[in-house]
Short mmCIF file of C-alpha atoms in Angstrom, two decimals:
data_model
loop_
_atom_site.label_atom_id
_atom_site.label_comp_id
_atom_site.label_asym_id
_atom_site.label_seq_id
_atom_site.Cartn_x
_atom_site.Cartn_y
_atom_site.Cartn_z
CA MET A 1 97.23 111.58 116.85
CA ARG A 2 94.66 114.01 117.29
CA ALA A 3 95.82 115.54 120.62
CA ALA A 4 93.61 115.01 123.59
CA GLU A 5 91.69 117.89 126.19
CA PRO A 6 91.63 116.65 129.48
CA GLY A 7 89.22 118.54 131.69
CA GLY A 8 86.41 117.78 130.54
CA SER A 9 82.54 118.22 131.73
CA TRP A 10 80.79 115.10 133.72
CA PHE A 11 78.56 115.30 130.59
CA GLN A 12 81.55 116.07 128.26
CA ARG A 13 83.47 112.16 129.94
CA PHE A 14 80.24 110.26 130.43
CA LEU A 15 77.04 111.23 128.56
CA LEU A 16 78.76 112.47 125.17
CA PRO A 17 79.54 109.67 124.07
CA GLY A 18 76.30 107.59 124.40
CA PHE A 19 74.88 111.02 122.40
CA ALA A 20 77.54 110.68 119.85
CA MET A 21 77.29 106.66 119.31
CA LYS A 22 73.11 107.37 119.74
CA ALA A 23 73.97 109.58 117.02
CA VAL A 24 75.91 107.26 114.80
CA ILE A 25 72.83 104.61 114.97
CA ILE A 26 69.88 105.78 115.11
CA GLY A 27 69.96 106.48 110.91
CA GLY A 28 67.80 106.21 109.16
CA GLY A 29 66.03 102.95 109.32
CA TYR A 30 66.14 103.06 112.92
CA ALA A 31 64.53 106.66 113.76
CA THR A 32 61.79 105.54 110.61
CA GLY A 33 61.34 102.08 112.60
CA ARG A 34 62.64 100.31 109.39
CA GLU A 35 65.73 98.36 110.97
CA LEU A 36 62.98 97.82 113.81
CA ALA A 37 61.34 96.23 111.37
CA GLU A 38 63.54 94.55 109.54
CA TYR A 39 66.15 93.09 112.94
CA PHE A 40 63.21 92.81 115.69
CA LEU A 41 59.99 92.30 114.85
CA PRO A 42 60.09 88.91 113.12
CA ALA A 43 60.74 87.25 116.93
CA GLY A 44 58.25 88.81 117.74
CA PRO A 45 57.22 90.89 120.38
CA TRP A 46 58.69 89.98 123.65
CA GLY A 47 60.82 88.09 120.82
CA GLY A 48 62.18 91.79 119.80
CA LEU A 49 62.88 93.05 123.48
CA ALA A 50 65.15 90.30 124.13
CA GLY A 51 66.97 91.06 120.59
CA MET A 52 66.50 94.63 121.89
CA VAL A 53 68.33 93.80 124.90
CA LEU A 54 71.03 91.42 123.77
CA ALA A 55 71.70 93.97 121.24
CA MET A 56 71.93 96.44 124.05
CA LEU A 57 74.76 94.54 126.36
CA ILE A 58 76.85 94.23 123.13
CA TRP A 59 76.94 97.26 122.32
CA SER A 60 77.99 98.41 126.13
CA LEU A 61 80.84 95.59 126.11
CA VAL A 62 82.03 96.63 123.64
CA ALA A 63 82.08 100.29 123.61
CA ALA A 64 83.49 99.96 126.81
CA ILE A 65 86.89 98.04 125.82
CA THR A 66 86.63 100.45 122.96
CA PHE A 67 86.48 103.99 124.64
CA ALA A 68 89.44 102.40 127.23
CA LEU A 69 92.05 101.09 124.64
CA ALA A 70 91.42 103.97 122.73
CA HIS A 71 92.21 106.21 126.33
CA ARG A 72 95.04 103.83 126.41
CA PHE A 73 96.94 104.47 123.62
CA GLY A 74 95.72 108.53 122.72
CA THR A 75 93.72 107.63 119.87
CA TYR A 76 90.80 109.73 118.49
CA ASP A 77 90.21 108.43 115.01
CA TYR A 78 89.34 106.22 113.60
CA ARG A 79 92.94 105.36 111.72
CA SER A 80 95.38 106.18 114.38
CA PHE A 81 93.10 102.96 116.88
CA PHE A 82 93.80 100.46 114.57
CA GLN A 83 96.60 101.27 113.65
CA ARG A 84 97.56 100.31 117.40
CA LEU A 85 95.11 96.87 117.06
CA LEU A 86 95.80 95.36 113.96
CA GLY A 87 98.89 96.77 113.37
CA PRO A 88 99.78 97.20 108.45
CA GLY A 89 96.40 95.17 109.33
CA TRP A 90 94.05 98.81 109.89
CA ILE A 91 94.15 99.01 106.22
CA VAL A 92 91.33 96.45 106.32
CA PHE A 93 89.26 97.79 108.40
CA GLU A 94 89.31 101.47 106.81
CA ILE A 95 88.37 99.66 103.95
CA ALA A 96 85.00 97.81 105.44
CA PHE A 97 84.55 101.88 107.08
CA LEU A 98 84.71 102.67 103.81
CA ILE A 99 81.70 100.06 102.21
CA PHE A 100 79.48 101.69 105.57
CA THR A 101 79.83 104.62 105.22
CA VAL A 102 78.64 104.70 101.14
CA LEU A 103 75.61 102.59 102.95
CA ILE A 104 74.89 104.23 106.01
CA LEU A 105 74.69 107.12 104.43
CA ALA A 106 72.75 105.90 101.61
CA VAL A 107 70.13 104.61 103.64
CA PHE A 108 69.70 107.71 105.57
CA SER A 109 70.01 109.96 101.92
CA ALA A 110 66.69 106.95 101.71
CA ALA A 111 65.12 108.05 104.59
CA ALA A 112 65.13 111.43 103.81
CA GLY A 113 63.54 111.06 100.93
CA ALA A 114 61.40 109.40 101.49
CA ILE A 115 60.20 111.64 104.07
CA GLY A 116 60.72 114.80 102.31
CA THR A 117 58.17 112.72 100.19
CA ALA A 118 55.76 111.26 102.70
CA THR A 119 55.17 114.64 104.51
CA PHE A 120 55.38 117.72 102.06
CA GLY A 121 54.73 116.36 98.80
CA TRP A 122 58.60 116.84 97.63
CA PRO A 123 60.36 115.01 94.64
CA GLU A 124 62.48 112.45 96.11
CA PHE A 125 65.56 113.92 95.91
CA ALA A 126 65.14 117.74 96.96
CA GLY A 127 64.55 115.48 101.19
CA SER A 128 67.80 113.83 100.21
CA ALA A 129 69.54 117.63 98.99
CA VAL A 130 68.06 119.42 101.71
CA LEU A 131 69.97 116.35 104.01
CA ALA A 132 73.42 116.78 102.48
CA LEU A 133 73.78 120.42 102.60
CA ALA A 134 73.22 120.06 106.42
CA ILE A 135 75.18 117.69 106.64
CA LEU A 136 78.44 119.93 104.55
CA LEU A 137 76.77 122.86 107.36
CA THR A 138 78.21 121.13 110.33
CA THR A 139 81.17 119.25 109.49
CA ALA A 140 82.18 122.79 107.94
CA LEU A 141 82.36 124.60 111.46
CA GLY A 142 83.98 121.64 112.73
CA ALA A 143 84.61 119.26 116.44
CA THR A 144 83.12 121.68 118.85
CA ALA A 145 79.84 122.43 116.29
CA VAL A 146 79.91 118.27 115.63
CA GLU A 147 79.20 117.97 120.07
CA GLN A 148 77.04 120.78 119.83
CA LEU A 149 74.90 118.94 118.13
CA PHE A 150 75.18 115.46 118.93
CA LYS A 151 73.69 116.87 122.49
CA TYR A 152 70.72 119.55 121.43
CA ALA A 153 69.28 116.83 118.36
CA SER A 154 69.88 113.82 121.44
CA ILE A 155 67.64 115.93 123.59
CA ILE A 156 64.68 116.49 121.15
CA ILE A 157 65.04 113.17 120.21
CA TYR A 158 64.35 111.96 124.10
CA VAL A 159 61.95 114.33 125.18
CA VAL A 160 59.61 113.18 121.29
CA TYR A 161 60.21 109.16 121.05
CA ALA A 162 58.80 110.00 125.10
CA LEU A 163 56.18 111.57 123.58
CA PHE A 164 55.15 109.55 120.65
CA LEU A 165 55.52 106.32 123.34
CA ALA A 166 52.73 108.68 125.44
CA ILE A 167 51.28 109.01 122.15
CA ALA A 168 50.44 105.33 121.33
CA LEU A 169 49.68 104.66 125.25
CA ALA A 170 46.95 107.35 125.15
CA ARG A 171 45.40 106.76 121.73
CA PHE A 172 45.90 102.54 120.70
CA GLY A 173 48.11 101.06 124.60
CA GLY A 174 44.61 98.13 124.76
CA LEU A 175 46.42 96.91 121.63
CA ILE A 176 49.65 97.19 122.53
CA GLY A 177 48.92 94.93 125.28
CA SER A 178 46.97 92.82 123.98
CA ASN A 179 49.62 91.32 121.13
CA PHE A 180 52.11 91.22 124.25
CA ALA A 181 49.61 89.17 126.17
CA ALA A 182 48.29 87.21 122.60
CA SER A 183 52.30 86.73 121.38
CA PRO A 184 54.79 83.53 122.68
CA PRO A 185 57.46 83.62 124.38
CA PRO A 186 60.41 85.26 121.93
CA GLU A 187 61.03 83.20 119.01
CA PRO A 188 64.70 81.48 118.17
CA GLY A 189 65.59 84.15 115.97
CA TRP A 190 65.99 87.14 118.64
CA VAL A 191 69.48 86.20 119.41
CA ALA A 192 70.50 86.26 115.37
CA GLY A 193 68.46 89.19 115.12
CA GLY A 194 70.01 91.12 118.53
CA MET A 195 73.90 89.35 117.33
CA THR A 196 72.84 91.02 114.04
CA TYR A 197 72.01 94.77 114.71
CA ALA A 198 74.19 95.35 117.24
CA ALA A 199 77.19 93.97 115.32
CA TYR A 200 77.05 96.12 112.64
CA ASN A 201 75.82 99.44 114.16
CA ILE A 202 79.03 99.30 116.74
CA VAL A 203 81.14 100.21 114.91
CA GLY A 204 79.47 103.50 115.95
CA ALA A 205 81.67 103.08 118.58
CA VAL A 206 84.44 103.74 116.37
CA VAL A 207 83.41 106.78 114.89
CA ILE A 208 82.28 108.51 117.68
CA LEU A 209 86.43 108.26 118.67
CA PRO A 210 86.56 111.94 118.25
CA VAL A 211 84.57 113.39 120.86
CA LEU A 212 86.63 110.75 123.92
CA ARG A 213 89.37 114.18 123.75
CA HIS A 214 87.97 114.90 127.61
CA GLN A 215 88.30 111.45 129.47
CA ARG A 216 89.96 112.23 133.10
CA SER A 217 91.23 108.48 133.44
CA THR A 218 90.99 104.47 131.46
CA ARG A 219 87.74 104.84 133.58
CA ASP A 220 86.57 107.33 132.66
CA ALA A 221 86.50 105.71 129.49
CA ALA A 222 84.78 102.37 129.98
CA ILE A 223 81.96 104.07 132.01
CA ALA A 224 81.10 105.85 128.97
CA GLY A 225 81.38 102.69 127.14
CA ILE A 226 78.83 101.33 129.62
CA ILE A 227 76.47 104.31 130.12
CA ALA A 228 76.72 104.38 125.44
CA GLY A 229 74.87 100.76 125.11
CA PRO A 230 70.87 102.08 127.33
CA LEU A 231 72.03 105.29 126.11
CA ALA A 232 71.73 104.09 122.25
CA MET A 233 68.94 102.03 122.30
CA LEU A 234 66.37 103.92 124.45
CA PRO A 235 64.47 105.73 121.72
CA ALA A 236 64.80 102.28 120.01
CA ILE A 237 62.62 100.51 122.72
CA LEU A 238 59.84 103.17 122.99
CA PHE A 239 60.00 102.89 119.25
CA LEU A 240 59.64 99.15 119.18
CA VAL A 241 56.57 99.35 122.16
CA ALA A 242 54.72 101.58 119.50
CA MET A 243 55.25 99.38 117.01
CA ILE A 244 54.05 96.34 118.72
CA GLY A 245 49.86 97.55 118.97
CA PHE A 246 50.02 97.04 114.82
CA TYR A 247 51.94 93.96 115.04
CA PRO A 248 52.80 92.38 112.52
CA ALA A 249 51.41 94.37 110.01
CA VAL A 250 53.91 97.20 111.35
CA ALA A 251 56.53 95.39 109.77
CA ASP A 252 55.64 95.58 106.00
CA ALA A 253 55.96 99.55 105.55
CA THR A 254 58.41 100.97 104.41
CA LEU A 255 58.43 103.89 106.87
CA PRO A 256 57.15 102.64 110.15
CA SER A 257 57.24 105.59 111.39
CA ASP A 258 54.84 107.31 109.10
CA PHE A 259 52.60 104.70 109.08
CA LEU A 260 52.10 104.19 113.18
CA LEU A 261 51.88 108.84 112.92
CA ARG A 262 48.87 107.88 110.77
CA GLN A 263 46.82 105.72 113.19
CA MET A 264 47.27 108.60 115.94
CA ALA A 265 45.85 111.46 113.80
CA VAL A 266 47.30 114.15 116.21
CA PRO A 267 47.41 117.80 115.19
CA GLY A 268 51.11 118.67 114.49
CA PHE A 269 52.30 115.29 115.91
CA ALA A 270 53.01 113.98 111.86
CA LEU A 271 55.49 117.17 111.72
CA LEU A 272 56.99 117.23 114.46
CA PHE A 273 57.70 113.64 115.12
CA GLN A 274 59.26 113.73 111.10
CA LEU A 275 61.03 116.63 111.96
CA MET A 276 62.84 115.01 115.25
CA ILE A 277 63.40 112.25 112.13
CA PHE A 278 65.05 114.97 110.31
CA VAL A 279 67.76 115.59 113.19
CA ALA A 280 68.52 112.34 113.57
CA LEU A 281 69.18 111.29 109.93
CA LEU A 282 71.65 114.65 109.46
CA GLU A 283 73.79 114.00 113.37
CA SER A 284 73.88 110.49 111.98
CA GLY A 285 75.48 111.48 108.40
CA VAL A 286 77.54 113.57 110.50
CA GLY A 287 79.16 111.35 112.34
CA ALA A 288 80.88 109.61 109.68
CA VAL A 289 81.75 112.62 107.40
CA HIS A 290 82.98 113.99 110.83
CA ALA A 291 85.14 110.55 111.80
CA ILE A 292 86.69 110.65 107.78
CA ASN A 293 87.46 114.04 108.56
CA GLU A 294 88.64 113.48 110.92
CA ARG A 295 90.94 110.23 110.09
CA ILE A 296 92.95 113.07 107.54
CA ALA A 297 93.56 115.82 109.59
CA ALA A 298 94.82 113.16 111.97
CA ALA A 299 97.07 111.66 108.80
CA MET A 300 97.42 115.44 107.69
CA THR A 301 99.18 116.03 111.52
CA ALA A 302 101.19 113.01 111.60
CA ARG A 303 103.15 114.57 108.21
CA GLY A 304 103.86 118.35 109.62
CA LYS A 305 100.79 119.44 107.86
CA ALA A 306 98.53 121.65 108.72
CA VAL A 307 94.11 120.90 109.87
CA PRO A 308 91.99 120.97 106.79
CA GLY A 309 90.34 124.28 107.50
CA ALA A 310 86.37 124.45 106.30
CA GLY A 311 86.62 124.33 102.83
CA VAL A 312 88.54 120.96 102.70
CA ARG A 313 86.61 119.49 104.83
CA ALA A 314 83.28 120.73 102.98
CA LEU A 315 84.41 119.36 100.17
CA THR A 316 85.04 115.84 101.50
CA GLY A 317 81.58 115.65 102.93
CA ALA A 318 80.43 117.10 99.37
CA VAL A 319 82.52 113.47 97.44
CA ILE A 320 81.82 111.56 100.46
CA LEU A 321 77.76 112.24 99.65
CA ALA A 322 77.55 112.71 96.56
CA GLY A 323 78.31 109.13 95.71
CA CYS A 324 76.11 108.26 97.91
CA MET A 325 72.49 109.70 96.79
CA VAL A 326 73.40 107.57 93.23
CA VAL A 327 74.10 104.04 95.55
CA ALA A 328 70.29 105.88 97.80
CA VAL A 329 68.31 106.21 94.12
CA ARG A 330 69.03 103.32 92.72
CA ILE A 331 68.88 100.70 95.12
CA GLY A 332 66.51 101.66 97.91
CA LEU A 333 66.04 101.66 101.63
CA ILE A 334 64.45 98.27 103.06
CA THR A 335 67.18 96.38 99.99
CA LEU A 336 69.35 98.53 101.40
CA ILE A 337 68.92 97.61 105.47
CA ALA A 338 67.50 93.95 104.22
CA SER A 339 70.90 92.62 102.81
CA GLY A 340 73.77 96.31 103.06
CA TYR A 341 73.52 95.35 106.16
CA ARG A 342 73.44 91.38 107.35
CA PHE A 343 76.81 91.96 104.90
CA LEU A 344 78.29 94.62 107.36
CA ALA A 345 77.86 91.94 110.12
CA VAL A 346 79.73 90.24 109.47
CA LEU A 347 82.37 92.26 108.29
CA PHE A 348 82.92 94.49 111.46
CA LEU A 349 82.86 90.77 113.50
CA ILE A 350 86.32 90.29 111.33
CA VAL A 351 87.45 93.09 111.13
CA TYR A 352 86.56 94.83 114.23
CA ILE A 353 84.61 92.80 116.89
CA ALA A 354 87.03 89.31 117.13
CA PRO A 355 90.31 92.02 117.09
CA LEU A 356 88.97 94.06 119.99
CA LEU A 357 88.01 90.91 122.28
CA THR A 358 91.65 88.86 121.58
CA ILE A 359 94.31 92.52 121.22
CA GLY A 360 92.53 94.95 122.57
CA VAL A 361 91.44 92.89 125.58
CA TYR A 362 94.68 91.33 125.86
CA ARG A 363 96.69 94.93 125.67
CA LEU A 364 94.78 97.17 127.31
CA PHE A 365 94.47 94.71 130.73
CA ARG A 366 98.51 94.11 129.74
CA PRO A 367 101.07 96.19 131.83
CA LEU A 368 102.29 99.44 130.41
CA PRO A 369 105.56 98.92 130.01
CA ALA A 370 107.85 101.79 133.02
CA PRO A 371 109.29 103.93 131.39
CA GLU A 372 112.92 104.10 130.34
CA ILE A 373 115.04 106.26 132.51
CA SER A 374 118.34 107.81 130.51
CA SER A 375 120.79 108.55 132.21
#
């Protein structure tokens, strides 16, 4: 296990975990709007917002318990965490997480390729290759570089999404208002959409365990988890409100972001937004690869070996990303999100959420054993 680093700043203790979780979640579908179209728009405008609020509350609950339990265990990588939570069954989560990593990195790769084609007219592989190189460089530099990326990328993302909504309201705010006004109450599917979206994305709370090493107490960790839900969902809510202006047509777009940017027709903003999406893909990919690097580092440290250097971290990332790019090219963005994510939702409900809300809660509130007093 990697040691905690007490004495973290207020930002590191309370905001960094939420920024990091948002970094993992925002990914290829959320950043482009594809996930939002798939899981929230079928329930209508009000149903979509209701599903988002439900998913946000689930994220806060599960993240608070996960972060508090990780601090109590002193486990700051997913392997060590699940060894304590599941015992020998930790290997089941390991397998599920590797499937998750391959799938989401394939989604990020496909999205980067689509953005490169739509924005610059590049071949699809070019955008994917640029993203892969950026992920490798950042993760090779280690934990400090990763945390700095989460911090500054989050600022960029929140600012651009706020501008996105402001322009949408200025350009077609009347359409947004009329579509909300004409929309019936939430369709029954909003609960299923919100729970499915929450279930496969909440694994982000485990992916970002390395940034929890700054926590000073279990209370700090729980508060950071509660805050993480709104921090992770805020950009998605802003995006969905803008999408309602062209509901339901926008739901069929491969890249709803590109669809809306064409309607806005603001010179230069489309490029800024697409660059922001690339930053979002970068921090999401970095989060997933960094989690695996930290898992490897923790295992090597436990065996008395040196922590892997930049070269080993880069090589690990290269092997993972190469396989994911092949999956992205063969399957495509919409199919990956529509089919693969529902499978992940069921998988993580079984191997993560259910054990966490039962075994984890019991261990969190069970009194710690009294220290042995040697004679």
